[in-house]
Structure formats: C-alpha cells, structure tokens
Coordinates of C-alpha atoms in Angstrom, one line a residue:
M1 CA 68.0 -4.1 -14.2
A2 CA 70.2 -7.3 -13.6
D3 CA 67.7 -9.0 -11.5
V4 CA 64.3 -8.6 -13.7
A5 CA 63.6 -12.2 -14.9
R6 CA 62.9 -12.0 -18.5
G7 CA 61.0 -15.1 -19.8
E8 CA 60.2 -14.1 -23.2
G9 CA 58.3 -17.1 -24.1
R10 CA 55.1 -16.3 -21.8
S11 CA 52.6 -13.8 -22.5
E12 CA 51.4 -11.5 -19.7
A13 CA 47.9 -13.1 -19.4
A14 CA 49.7 -16.3 -18.2
V15 CA 51.8 -14.6 -15.4
S16 CA 51.0 -16.1 -12.1
G17 CA 49.7 -13.4 -9.6
W18 CA 52.8 -14.0 -7.4
E19 CA 55.3 -14.0 -9.8
P20 CA 56.5 -10.5 -9.5
L21 CA 57.7 -11.3 -5.9
R22 CA 60.3 -13.5 -7.5
N23 CA 62.0 -10.2 -8.5
R24 CA 64.4 -9.3 -5.7
T25 CA 64.1 -5.6 -5.8
F26 CA 60.2 -5.6 -6.2
R27 CA 59.9 -7.9 -3.3
A28 CA 61.8 -6.0 -0.9
L29 CA 60.1 -2.9 -1.9
W30 CA 56.6 -4.5 -1.7
I31 CA 57.6 -5.9 1.8
A32 CA 58.5 -2.6 3.1
N33 CA 55.6 -0.8 1.4
V34 CA 53.1 -3.3 3.0
A35 CA 55.0 -2.5 6.5
S36 CA 55.0 1.3 5.9
G37 CA 51.2 0.8 5.0
I38 CA 50.2 -0.9 8.2
G39 CA 52.3 1.6 10.1
T40 CA 50.6 4.6 8.2
T41 CA 47.0 3.2 8.9
M42 CA 48.0 2.4 12.7
H43 CA 49.1 6.1 12.7
D44 CA 45.7 7.3 11.4
T45 CA 43.7 5.3 13.9
A46 CA 45.8 6.5 16.8
A47 CA 45.8 10.1 15.6
T48 CA 42.1 10.2 15.3
W49 CA 41.4 8.8 18.6
A50 CA 43.9 11.4 20.2
M51 CA 41.9 14.1 18.4
T52 CA 38.8 13.0 20.0
N53 CA 40.5 12.9 23.3
L54 CA 41.5 16.4 22.6
T55 CA 38.2 18.1 21.5
T56 CA 34.5 17.2 21.3
S57 CA 34.2 19.3 17.8
P58 CA 33.1 17.1 15.0
T59 CA 34.7 19.6 12.5
L60 CA 38.1 19.1 14.0
I61 CA 37.5 15.3 14.2
T62 CA 36.5 14.9 10.5
L63 CA 39.1 17.7 9.4
M64 CA 41.8 14.7 10.2
Q65 CA 40.6 12.8 6.8
T66 CA 40.6 16.0 4.9
A67 CA 44.2 17.1 6.3
A68 CA 45.5 13.7 5.3
S69 CA 43.9 13.6 1.7
L70 CA 44.0 17.1 0.6
P71 CA 47.7 17.1 -0.4
I72 CA 47.2 14.8 -3.3
F73 CA 44.9 17.5 -4.8
L74 CA 47.2 20.1 -4.3
F75 CA 50.6 18.6 -4.6
G76 CA 50.1 15.3 -6.6
L77 CA 50.5 16.8 -10.2
P78 CA 53.6 18.8 -9.2
A79 CA 55.0 15.9 -7.3
G80 CA 54.7 13.8 -10.7
A81 CA 56.5 16.2 -12.6
V82 CA 59.2 16.5 -10.3
A83 CA 59.3 12.6 -10.2
D84 CA 59.6 12.8 -14.2
I85 CA 62.7 15.3 -13.8
V86 CA 64.7 14.0 -10.9
D87 CA 65.9 10.7 -9.9
R88 CA 62.7 8.8 -8.6
R89 CA 64.6 6.8 -6.1
K90 CA 66.1 9.9 -4.4
L91 CA 62.9 11.5 -4.4
L92 CA 61.4 8.5 -2.6
I93 CA 64.0 8.6 -0.1
I94 CA 63.5 12.4 0.6
A95 CA 59.8 11.7 1.0
Q96 CA 60.4 8.9 3.6
I97 CA 63.0 11.0 5.6
G98 CA 60.1 13.9 6.0
G99 CA 57.7 11.0 7.0
L100 CA 60.4 9.7 9.5
L101 CA 60.9 13.1 11.1
L102 CA 57.3 14.1 11.3
S103 CA 56.4 10.8 12.8
C104 CA 59.3 11.1 15.3
A105 CA 58.1 14.7 16.2
L106 CA 54.5 13.4 16.7
A107 CA 55.6 10.4 18.8
A108 CA 57.7 13.1 21.1
S109 CA 55.1 15.6 21.5
A110 CA 52.7 12.5 22.6
F111 CA 55.1 11.3 25.2
L112 CA 55.7 14.8 26.6
G113 CA 52.0 15.6 26.5
W114 CA 52.2 18.4 24.0
L115 CA 49.5 17.2 21.5
T116 CA 47.0 19.9 20.4
P117 CA 44.4 19.7 17.8
V118 CA 46.2 22.1 15.5
W119 CA 49.3 20.3 15.9
L120 CA 47.7 16.9 15.0
L121 CA 45.9 18.7 12.0
G122 CA 49.3 20.0 10.9
I123 CA 51.1 16.6 10.9
A124 CA 48.5 15.2 9.3
F125 CA 48.8 17.4 6.4
L126 CA 52.4 17.3 6.2
L127 CA 52.6 13.6 6.6
G128 CA 50.0 13.5 3.6
T129 CA 52.1 15.8 1.6
A130 CA 55.1 13.3 2.1
G131 CA 52.8 10.6 0.9
A132 CA 51.7 12.8 -2.1
V133 CA 55.2 13.4 -3.2
G134 CA 56.3 9.8 -2.8
Q135 CA 53.2 8.1 -4.5
P136 CA 53.4 9.1 -8.2
A137 CA 57.3 8.3 -8.0
W138 CA 56.6 4.7 -6.6
Q139 CA 54.0 4.0 -9.4
A140 CA 56.1 5.3 -12.0
S141 CA 59.0 3.2 -10.9
I142 CA 57.1 -0.3 -11.0
P143 CA 57.7 -0.5 -14.7
E144 CA 61.5 0.0 -14.5
I145 CA 61.5 -2.9 -12.1
I146 CA 58.9 -5.2 -13.4
E147 CA 59.0 -6.3 -17.0
R148 CA 55.7 -5.5 -18.9
R149 CA 54.0 -9.1 -19.1
A150 CA 54.0 -9.1 -15.2
L151 CA 52.8 -5.4 -14.6
S152 CA 49.3 -6.1 -14.1
A153 CA 50.2 -9.0 -11.2
S154 CA 52.7 -6.6 -9.7
I155 CA 49.9 -3.7 -9.5
A156 CA 47.4 -6.2 -8.3
L157 CA 49.9 -7.4 -5.4
N158 CA 50.3 -3.5 -4.4
S159 CA 46.5 -3.5 -4.3
I160 CA 46.6 -6.5 -2.1
G161 CA 49.4 -4.8 0.4
Y162 CA 47.1 -1.7 0.5
N163 CA 44.2 -3.8 1.7
V164 CA 46.3 -6.1 4.2
A165 CA 47.5 -2.8 5.6
R166 CA 44.0 -1.2 5.9
T167 CA 42.5 -4.5 7.5
V168 CA 45.7 -5.2 9.9
G169 CA 46.7 -1.4 10.8
P170 CA 43.6 -0.3 12.3
A171 CA 43.1 -3.2 14.6
V172 CA 46.7 -3.2 15.8
G173 CA 46.7 0.5 16.1
G174 CA 43.4 0.5 18.2
L175 CA 44.8 -2.2 20.4
I176 CA 48.2 -0.3 21.0
V177 CA 46.3 3.0 21.8
A178 CA 44.0 0.9 24.4
K179 CA 47.0 -0.5 26.2
A180 CA 49.7 1.9 25.9
G181 CA 48.5 5.1 24.4
P182 CA 48.9 6.7 20.9
G183 CA 52.5 7.9 21.3
W184 CA 53.6 4.2 20.9
V185 CA 51.8 3.9 17.7
F186 CA 53.5 6.9 16.4
L187 CA 56.8 5.4 17.5
L188 CA 56.0 2.2 15.7
N189 CA 55.0 4.1 12.5
S190 CA 58.4 5.7 12.5
A191 CA 60.0 2.2 12.5
S192 CA 58.1 1.6 9.2
F193 CA 59.8 4.5 7.6
I194 CA 63.1 3.3 8.5
L195 CA 62.7 -0.2 7.0
L196 CA 61.3 1.6 3.8
L197 CA 64.4 3.7 3.7
A198 CA 66.8 1.1 4.1
V199 CA 65.5 -1.0 1.1
L200 CA 65.3 2.4 -1.1
I201 CA 69.1 3.2 -0.2
G202 CA 69.9 -0.7 -1.2
W203 CA 67.9 -0.2 -4.5
R204 CA 70.3 0.4 -7.3
R205 CA 68.2 2.0 -10.0
E206 CA 69.9 2.9 -13.4
E207 CA 69.2 6.5 -14.0
T208 CA 68.2 8.2 -16.9
K209 CA 69.1 11.7 -17.9
Q210 CA 67.1 13.8 -20.2
R211 CA 69.0 15.7 -23.1
Q212 CA 67.0 18.9 -22.3
P213 CA 65.9 18.8 -18.7
E214 CA 62.6 20.2 -18.0
Q215 CA 61.7 22.9 -15.5
V216 CA 58.6 22.0 -13.2
F217 CA 56.2 24.7 -14.6
G218 CA 57.1 23.5 -18.1
A219 CA 56.6 19.9 -16.8
L220 CA 53.3 20.7 -15.6
V221 CA 52.0 22.2 -19.0
A222 CA 53.3 19.1 -20.8
A223 CA 51.3 16.8 -18.4
V224 CA 48.1 18.7 -19.2
R225 CA 48.9 19.0 -22.9
Y226 CA 49.8 15.1 -23.2
A227 CA 46.5 14.1 -21.4
R228 CA 44.6 16.6 -23.7
F229 CA 46.0 15.0 -27.2
A230 CA 47.0 11.4 -26.1
P231 CA 43.8 9.3 -26.7
A232 CA 45.0 6.4 -24.6
L233 CA 45.7 8.3 -21.4
R234 CA 42.4 10.2 -22.0
S235 CA 40.6 6.9 -22.2
V236 CA 42.0 5.6 -18.6
L237 CA 41.3 8.9 -17.1
V238 CA 37.6 8.9 -18.3
R239 CA 37.0 5.4 -17.5
T240 CA 38.6 5.8 -13.9
A241 CA 36.3 8.7 -13.3
T242 CA 33.3 7.3 -14.5
Y243 CA 33.7 4.1 -12.6
V244 CA 35.0 5.3 -9.3
F245 CA 32.3 8.0 -8.9
A246 CA 29.4 5.2 -9.0
A247 CA 31.4 2.3 -7.7
V248 CA 32.2 4.3 -4.4
A249 CA 28.5 4.1 -3.3
P250 CA 28.5 1.1 -1.5
I251 CA 31.5 2.2 0.8
A252 CA 30.1 5.8 1.4
L253 CA 26.7 4.6 2.3
L254 CA 27.5 1.5 4.2
P255 CA 27.5 3.4 7.6
L256 CA 24.0 4.5 6.6
L257 CA 23.1 1.2 5.4
V258 CA 24.2 -0.6 8.9
K259 CA 22.5 2.3 10.8
S260 CA 19.2 1.6 9.1
N261 CA 19.1 -2.3 9.5
T262 CA 17.8 -3.0 12.9
E263 CA 19.2 -6.6 13.0
L264 CA 23.0 -5.2 12.5
R265 CA 24.8 -3.4 15.5
A266 CA 28.0 -0.9 15.2
S267 CA 30.4 -3.6 15.4
D268 CA 29.2 -5.2 12.3
Y269 CA 30.4 -2.0 10.4
G270 CA 33.9 -2.9 10.7
V271 CA 33.3 -6.6 10.0
L272 CA 31.3 -5.6 6.6
L273 CA 34.3 -3.3 5.6
G274 CA 36.7 -6.4 6.4
A275 CA 34.3 -8.6 3.9
Y276 CA 34.8 -5.7 1.1
G277 CA 38.7 -5.6 1.8
A278 CA 38.7 -9.5 1.8
G279 CA 36.9 -9.8 -1.4
A280 CA 39.7 -7.7 -3.1
I281 CA 42.4 -9.7 -1.8
L282 CA 40.9 -12.9 -3.0
C283 CA 40.3 -11.6 -6.2
A284 CA 43.8 -10.3 -6.7
T285 CA 45.2 -13.9 -5.7
L286 CA 42.7 -16.5 -7.2
I287 CA 40.6 -14.7 -9.8
L288 CA 42.4 -12.0 -11.6
P289 CA 45.3 -14.3 -13.0
R290 CA 42.8 -16.6 -14.4
L291 CA 40.5 -14.1 -15.9
R292 CA 43.5 -12.4 -17.7
V293 CA 44.2 -15.8 -19.5
R294 CA 40.5 -16.0 -21.1
F295 CA 39.3 -12.6 -21.5
S296 CA 40.5 -8.9 -22.7
A297 CA 40.8 -6.0 -20.5
D298 CA 37.7 -4.4 -21.6
Q299 CA 35.7 -7.8 -21.2
I300 CA 36.9 -8.0 -17.7
L301 CA 36.0 -4.4 -16.9
A302 CA 32.3 -4.9 -18.3
G303 CA 31.9 -7.8 -16.0
A304 CA 33.2 -5.7 -13.1
L305 CA 30.8 -3.1 -14.0
V306 CA 27.8 -5.6 -13.9
M307 CA 29.3 -7.0 -10.7
S308 CA 29.3 -3.5 -9.1
S309 CA 25.9 -2.6 -10.4
T310 CA 24.3 -6.0 -9.3
S311 CA 25.7 -5.4 -5.9
C312 CA 24.6 -2.0 -5.3
I313 CA 20.7 -3.3 -6.1
A314 CA 21.4 -6.4 -4.1
L315 CA 22.7 -4.7 -0.9
V316 CA 19.4 -2.6 -0.4
F317 CA 17.3 -5.6 -0.5
M318 CA 19.8 -7.9 2.0
R319 CA 19.1 -7.6 5.7
D320 CA 21.3 -10.5 6.8
R321 CA 24.8 -9.6 7.7
I322 CA 26.3 -12.8 6.0
G323 CA 24.6 -11.9 2.8
M324 CA 25.8 -8.5 2.9
A325 CA 29.2 -9.6 3.7
A326 CA 29.1 -11.9 0.5
I327 CA 27.7 -8.7 -1.7
L328 CA 30.5 -6.8 -0.4
M329 CA 33.2 -9.2 -1.0
A330 CA 31.9 -9.2 -4.6
A331 CA 31.8 -5.6 -4.7
G332 CA 35.3 -5.5 -3.2
A333 CA 36.7 -8.0 -6.1
A334 CA 35.0 -5.7 -8.6
W335 CA 36.4 -2.6 -7.3
L336 CA 39.9 -4.2 -7.1
T337 CA 39.6 -5.8 -10.6
S338 CA 38.9 -2.4 -12.2
L339 CA 41.5 -0.4 -10.3
T340 CA 44.1 -3.0 -11.1
H341 CA 43.2 -2.6 -15.0
F342 CA 43.2 1.1 -14.6
N343 CA 46.5 1.5 -13.0
T344 CA 48.2 -1.0 -15.4
A345 CA 46.6 1.0 -18.4
V346 CA 47.9 4.4 -17.2
Q347 CA 51.4 2.8 -16.8
T348 CA 51.5 1.1 -20.4
A349 CA 49.7 3.9 -22.2
V350 CA 52.7 6.5 -21.7
P351 CA 56.3 6.6 -22.2
N352 CA 58.6 6.7 -19.3
W353 CA 59.3 10.3 -19.6
I354 CA 55.7 11.5 -18.5
R355 CA 55.0 8.4 -16.6
A356 CA 54.8 9.8 -12.9
R357 CA 52.9 12.8 -14.2
A358 CA 50.2 10.2 -15.8
S359 CA 50.1 8.4 -12.4
S360 CA 49.4 11.8 -10.7
L361 CA 46.6 12.6 -13.2
Q362 CA 45.0 9.2 -12.3
L363 CA 45.6 9.7 -8.6
I364 CA 43.9 13.3 -8.7
T365 CA 41.0 11.8 -11.0
M366 CA 40.3 8.8 -8.7
Q367 CA 40.5 11.0 -5.4
G368 CA 38.3 13.7 -6.9
A369 CA 35.7 11.0 -8.3
I370 CA 35.9 9.3 -4.7
A371 CA 35.3 12.8 -3.0
L372 CA 32.3 13.9 -5.3
G373 CA 30.6 10.5 -5.4
A374 CA 30.7 10.4 -1.6
V375 CA 29.0 13.9 -1.6
V376 CA 26.5 13.1 -4.6
W377 CA 25.4 9.8 -3.0
G378 CA 25.0 11.3 0.4
Q379 CA 22.6 14.2 -1.1
I380 CA 20.6 11.7 -3.2
T381 CA 19.9 9.6 0.0
S382 CA 18.8 12.6 2.0
H383 CA 16.5 13.6 -0.6
G384 CA 15.4 10.0 -1.9
G385 CA 16.5 7.4 0.5
L386 CA 19.0 4.7 0.5
R387 CA 17.1 2.5 -2.0
Y388 CA 16.8 5.2 -4.4
A389 CA 20.4 6.2 -4.3
F390 CA 21.6 2.7 -4.7
G391 CA 19.5 2.2 -7.7
V392 CA 20.9 5.4 -9.3
A393 CA 24.3 4.2 -8.6
A394 CA 23.4 0.7 -10.1
A395 CA 21.9 2.4 -13.3
F396 CA 24.9 4.9 -13.6
L397 CA 27.5 1.8 -13.3
F398 CA 25.4 -0.2 -16.0
L399 CA 25.5 2.8 -18.4
G400 CA 29.2 2.7 -18.0
L401 CA 29.3 -0.2 -20.6
L402 CA 28.6 2.7 -23.0
V403 CA 31.6 4.3 -21.9
I404 CA 33.6 1.4 -23.0
R405 CA 32.7 1.6 -26.4
F406 CA 33.7 5.0 -26.7
Y407 CA 36.9 4.8 -24.7
P408 CA 38.3 1.2 -25.1
L409 CA 41.4 0.2 -23.3
N410 CA 42.1 -3.1 -25.3
R411 CA 44.5 -1.4 -27.6
I412 CA 46.7 0.3 -25.0
A413 CA 48.4 -3.2 -24.7
D414 CA 49.6 -3.2 -28.3
L415 CA 51.1 0.3 -28.1
D416 CA 55.0 0.3 -28.6
L417 CA 56.2 3.1 -26.6
T418 CA 60.0 2.4 -26.8
P419 CA 62.2 5.3 -27.4
S420 CA 62.6 5.7 -31.3
D421 CA 65.2 8.1 -32.5
H422 CA 64.0 8.3 -35.9
W423 CA 63.8 12.0 -36.3
A424 CA 66.6 13.3 -38.6
E425 CA 69.7 15.0 -37.1
H426 CA 69.3 19.0 -37.5
R427 CA 71.4 20.6 -40.3
L428 CA 71.4 24.4 -39.4
V429 CA 73.2 27.2 -40.7
A430 CA 73.1 28.6 -37.0
E431 CA 72.3 26.9 -33.6
P432 CA 69.8 28.6 -31.6
A433 CA 70.1 28.9 -27.8
P434 CA 67.8 26.5 -25.8
A435 CA 65.5 29.3 -24.7
D436 CA 65.2 30.9 -28.1
G437 CA 61.8 30.7 -29.6
P438 CA 59.0 30.3 -30.7
V439 CA 60.3 27.7 -33.4
L440 CA 58.3 27.2 -36.6
I441 CA 58.8 23.7 -38.1
T442 CA 57.4 23.1 -41.7
V443 CA 57.2 19.6 -43.7
E444 CA 56.6 19.7 -47.4
Y445 CA 54.5 16.8 -48.9
R446 CA 53.8 16.1 -52.4
V447 CA 50.6 14.3 -52.7
A448 CA 48.6 12.8 -55.8
N449 CA 45.3 14.5 -56.1
E450 CA 43.4 11.2 -55.8
K451 CA 45.0 10.5 -52.5
A452 CA 44.5 13.9 -51.0
E453 CA 41.4 13.0 -48.8
Q454 CA 43.2 9.8 -47.6
F455 CA 46.6 11.9 -46.7
Q456 CA 44.6 14.5 -44.8
E457 CA 42.9 11.8 -42.7
A458 CA 46.2 10.2 -41.8
I459 CA 48.1 13.4 -41.2
Y460 CA 45.3 14.7 -38.8
K461 CA 46.4 11.7 -36.5
L462 CA 49.8 13.0 -36.7
R463 CA 48.5 16.5 -35.6
D464 CA 47.7 15.0 -32.1
V465 CA 51.4 13.6 -32.0
R466 CA 52.8 17.0 -32.9
L467 CA 50.5 18.7 -30.3
R468 CA 50.9 16.1 -27.4
D469 CA 54.8 16.3 -27.7
G470 CA 55.3 20.0 -27.7
A471 CA 53.7 22.1 -30.3
F472 CA 51.0 24.6 -29.1
R473 CA 49.9 25.3 -32.6
W474 CA 49.4 22.9 -35.8
D475 CA 48.4 23.8 -39.3
L476 CA 48.2 22.0 -42.6
F477 CA 48.2 24.3 -45.9
R478 CA 47.4 23.4 -49.4
S479 CA 49.3 25.2 -52.0
L480 CA 47.4 27.3 -54.6
D481 CA 50.3 27.2 -56.9
Q482 CA 50.8 23.6 -57.4
E483 CA 48.2 21.0 -57.1
T484 CA 50.2 18.4 -55.3
V485 CA 51.7 20.4 -52.5
F486 CA 50.7 20.3 -48.9
I487 CA 52.5 22.1 -46.0
E488 CA 52.4 21.0 -42.4
S489 CA 53.4 23.4 -40.0
F490 CA 53.7 23.5 -36.2
L491 CA 55.0 26.0 -33.7
V492 CA 57.1 25.1 -30.6
A493 CA 57.9 27.6 -27.6
T494 CA 61.3 27.3 -27.5
W495 CA 64.2 25.5 -29.4
A496 CA 64.8 23.2 -26.2
E497 CA 61.2 22.2 -26.4
H498 CA 61.7 21.2 -29.9
L499 CA 64.9 19.1 -28.9
R500 CA 62.6 17.5 -26.5
Q501 CA 60.2 16.5 -29.1
H502 CA 63.1 14.6 -30.7
A503 CA 63.8 12.7 -27.6
R504 CA 60.1 12.1 -26.8
A505 CA 59.4 10.3 -30.0
V506 CA 58.5 6.5 -29.8
A507 CA 58.2 3.7 -32.1
E508 CA 54.4 4.2 -32.1
D509 CA 54.8 7.6 -33.4
R510 CA 57.2 6.5 -36.3
R511 CA 54.1 4.1 -37.7
T512 CA 51.9 7.2 -37.7
E513 CA 54.7 9.1 -39.4
E514 CA 55.2 6.3 -41.9
V515 CA 51.5 6.2 -43.1
V516 CA 51.6 10.0 -43.5
E517 CA 54.7 9.6 -45.6
S518 CA 53.8 6.7 -47.6
F519 CA 51.4 9.6 -49.5
H520 CA 54.4 11.4 -50.6
L521 CA 55.6 11.4 -54.3
G522 CA 59.2 11.0 -55.2
E523 CA 62.1 9.2 -53.9
E524 CA 63.3 11.8 -51.5
A525 CA 61.9 12.3 -48.1
P526 CA 59.5 15.2 -47.3
S527 CA 61.4 18.6 -46.9
V528 CA 61.8 19.9 -43.5
R529 CA 62.7 23.2 -42.5
H530 CA 63.1 25.1 -39.1
Y531 CA 62.5 28.7 -38.4
L532 CA 63.3 31.0 -35.6
R533 CA 61.3 34.1 -34.8
D534 CA 63.2 37.2 -36.1
S535 CA 63.7 39.4 -33.0
F536 CA 64.2 42.6 -35.0
T537 CA 61.5 45.1 -34.2
R538 CA 60.6 48.4 -36.2
S539 CA 61.3 51.4 -34.1

C-alpha cells in the first residue's frame, strides 16, 4: 500500500512500540477499533446490568457471557474461511453494519420498555456473531497494512487497545447506566460502530483475486489440512493452548482469592483486575520493544512462562492488596507478552491465502483453552483448595519450558512465504474441467544408490508440503526394474484444487523442492506426469 513506511534498513527487533501508528491506515483503524471496543465493553456492562433488573435467575445472568462468546466456537472457522475467499474489507463492513443495526434495535427496545431476558440473550448472541465474523478478517488484514518488521509492535498495540477498552468501557458504561439507564449506553455503542464503518469505507485496500476461487466447505477442509501438515502453525497452536490453559488461573480464581481474604473488600476485585490490565499495557509500551532487541521469541516466552508460574505461587501467599496488585501486574505483563508473540507467530507462519483461517484456528484454540482452564482450575479448587490449584497451575506453566523445545517458534520469523510461481506450466493433451478428478501427479527421480537414504529423508519433508497444500494422499515408490528410479505420487481431489496447489506455492517450498531435486541424476529435470481418473465403468 502507498502509505506503508518501508525503512528496509532496520530490523523488526529495533522497531518502536508506537511506530505502527505512523501508518495512516493502521492509525485510523486502530483508533476506531479502540472506540468500538470501549463501546462493546460499555454495552456488555449495561446489558448484564439490565438482565439483573429483568430476572433474578443466576442461570440467565451468567448466560449473557455464554451468548457473547459462543459464536466464536460456532462460526470462527467458517468466518475465517470466508475472509480468505472474499474481500476482507467488505466482510468487515458487513459485520459492522450488522452490529450497528443490532445495537440500534436494542437501544430502541430499551427506550420503549420492550427489553426481555430472551431478547437480551438473542441480541448478545447476534452481536457476538458479528464480532466472530469480523475478528479473523481484521487480524488477517494487519500484515497487509503493516510491514513485517513492525508486525509485533502492531499486534502489541492492538492488545493495548483491548486492555484500554476493557478498563475504560465498564467504568463509563456503569456510570451512564446509573445516571441515565442502559438505553443510552446501547445508543453510544451504535455510534462506535458508525465511526469504525466510516474508517473502513475510506480504506482503499488492494484486492487480490484467486485463480481458482475456493468454496466455503473446501476452504474449511483446507484449513484443517494445513494445520495438520504445517509444523510452524501446529507449533503456534500447541504453544497457545498449553500456555493459556494454565496462565488463565490467576484471573479465573481471582474472585475466590479476594473472597477468601478477610482483608479485602468486593471493591478490591475491580482494582486488582485493573492492575492486571495495567501490567499488560505497561509491558506493551515500555518492556516488549526492549526485550525484542536483546532476546529471541522463545527466550522471551520462556521468561513469560517463569513469570506466570512465579505469579501463581506468590498470589496465594500474598495477603496485602498492594502486593497482590504488583503480582497481578507481572502476570498481566507475562500474559500480554505471550499472546503478542503467539499472534505475531500465527500471522507470519502462514501465507496470505490462509491467514484468516489460521487466525480463526488460534482464536478457537485460545478461547477453548480459557474455557477449559477456568473449569479445570475451579474443579481443582473445589477438591483441593486455592493453594493446591495455584500450585498445580504453576507446575504446569513451568513444565511448559519443555514444550518450547519440541515446538519452537524462533524459526518462524525466517520463513519466506512470498508467493513463488516456480511450478512449470502444464503441457497437456486435454485440459480437464475444474471439477474433474481425482487427479494423480507423478514425479520420477533418478537417484544414486549411495544417496538413496538422504533422498528419502529430504522427500518426506516435501510430502508434508504436498499434503498441506491440497493432496489427500502421497506415496513414494522404488522401482524394482531400475535401481536408481523413485516415483513420487500424490492425489488431489479435483483439477481446480491442483491449480490451487500451483498458486499456493511459496519460496520456502521452492527451497524444499530444490533440496530434493539436488539428488536427481542427469541434466534434465525430474519427469512430471498428470493423470485423470478414467470415468469409464464396465456395465
């Protein structure tokens, strides 16, 4: 884009935490997103309070949180698939229009006295759906706006915006509800949608068109297949799940911790939550940029694991509110540090064609780990007490250092995922229709006997590339007639899917193929053949 600052001479590690705001497009979208986030958290506060005035049922009141968060589980991955197929800017605009209409309808019903528990739950679910549709598209759009070296800083700024909204929104929303009623909060939330809509309409995004557009179901299958056979993405998902599952313990158990402390009052709960958010904000603005200069991603994440583990242990022994606030600030800093690196990694671990789906998978992984962790730590507390639960969480976090060894993230930053049209053009006697298939592709290699084992090791890395990008079966055959001949074969469901394989190839794949082809004897390239399953059937 025209307004993206280049600055090739500087590394990502040296980028200031505020530098992404110099980008006009990112700055406008960031400010609008923060305003929208404040509106959303104001709305959540007002809606929950309105529900308490409509019913005394604890189930209906707690269902407000479920209704708001459930859509990401139901629609997160399909929304990511759609965001990879259509124009992401247009999808974001549609999501904001939906949120605006829903918020206006809720405001009108509040002013007219038509609010009911079912109506509140229904609107909460639909607004959550609008958020689930827009979130993967927004996350996948960041690398289009911000150059790669400033990606971590931009994601950290998004986290700052989220924490600012989470801190300011409930306080302002509660004040307005007390003074004027929930209807005015719902109306202000509508205004926040209008601001974001105006910025999105003014964003001149460069459209990219797929050669063979995917269908939604096929895009979903491709996402699951990619996650299974892409080690980089798999590492991000595993690391996200294992960290979030245990690191959520301080926040999940904080109400019980405050209640069990005779020196604390109910009002201290909000103060301690604010300290957690303040730690995250301070970390993003003051600490993270300096850490990235001196340490690798895995070293920083190892430090965050140790800090989170230590915080869990320290919380159960600290009775003073100031000491607890300091510990929670450290826990909040570790949380944001980890999530910023995971979010950056998921954006840099995959090419653009699947980026929104990868973001959806991480969102689902993170939300699932939060939900499961909250339940598990609550159950452990019920059976063993708070100290035991915090101790188990601390031990789990410390064991996460072993996960780093098996699922490292350091190499992700070195991946070259720029599109590479290095696959040769097809020379066919007949062009299949896009839906024809399955298609068999074979590649014949001639390899010296003494290099056979090395060749096999190299080509099994290529196997993951074939399966990741479209093949549903891969095999390697060794000739019984000629000692030096190997046949690589893989099956693709349709001719259109094979054409997508060509379009999905990146520079990193080219390096893998070059290693395999380096074992091939002779001056000519390995022989490639394409076969379409014969539709003839014997009667």
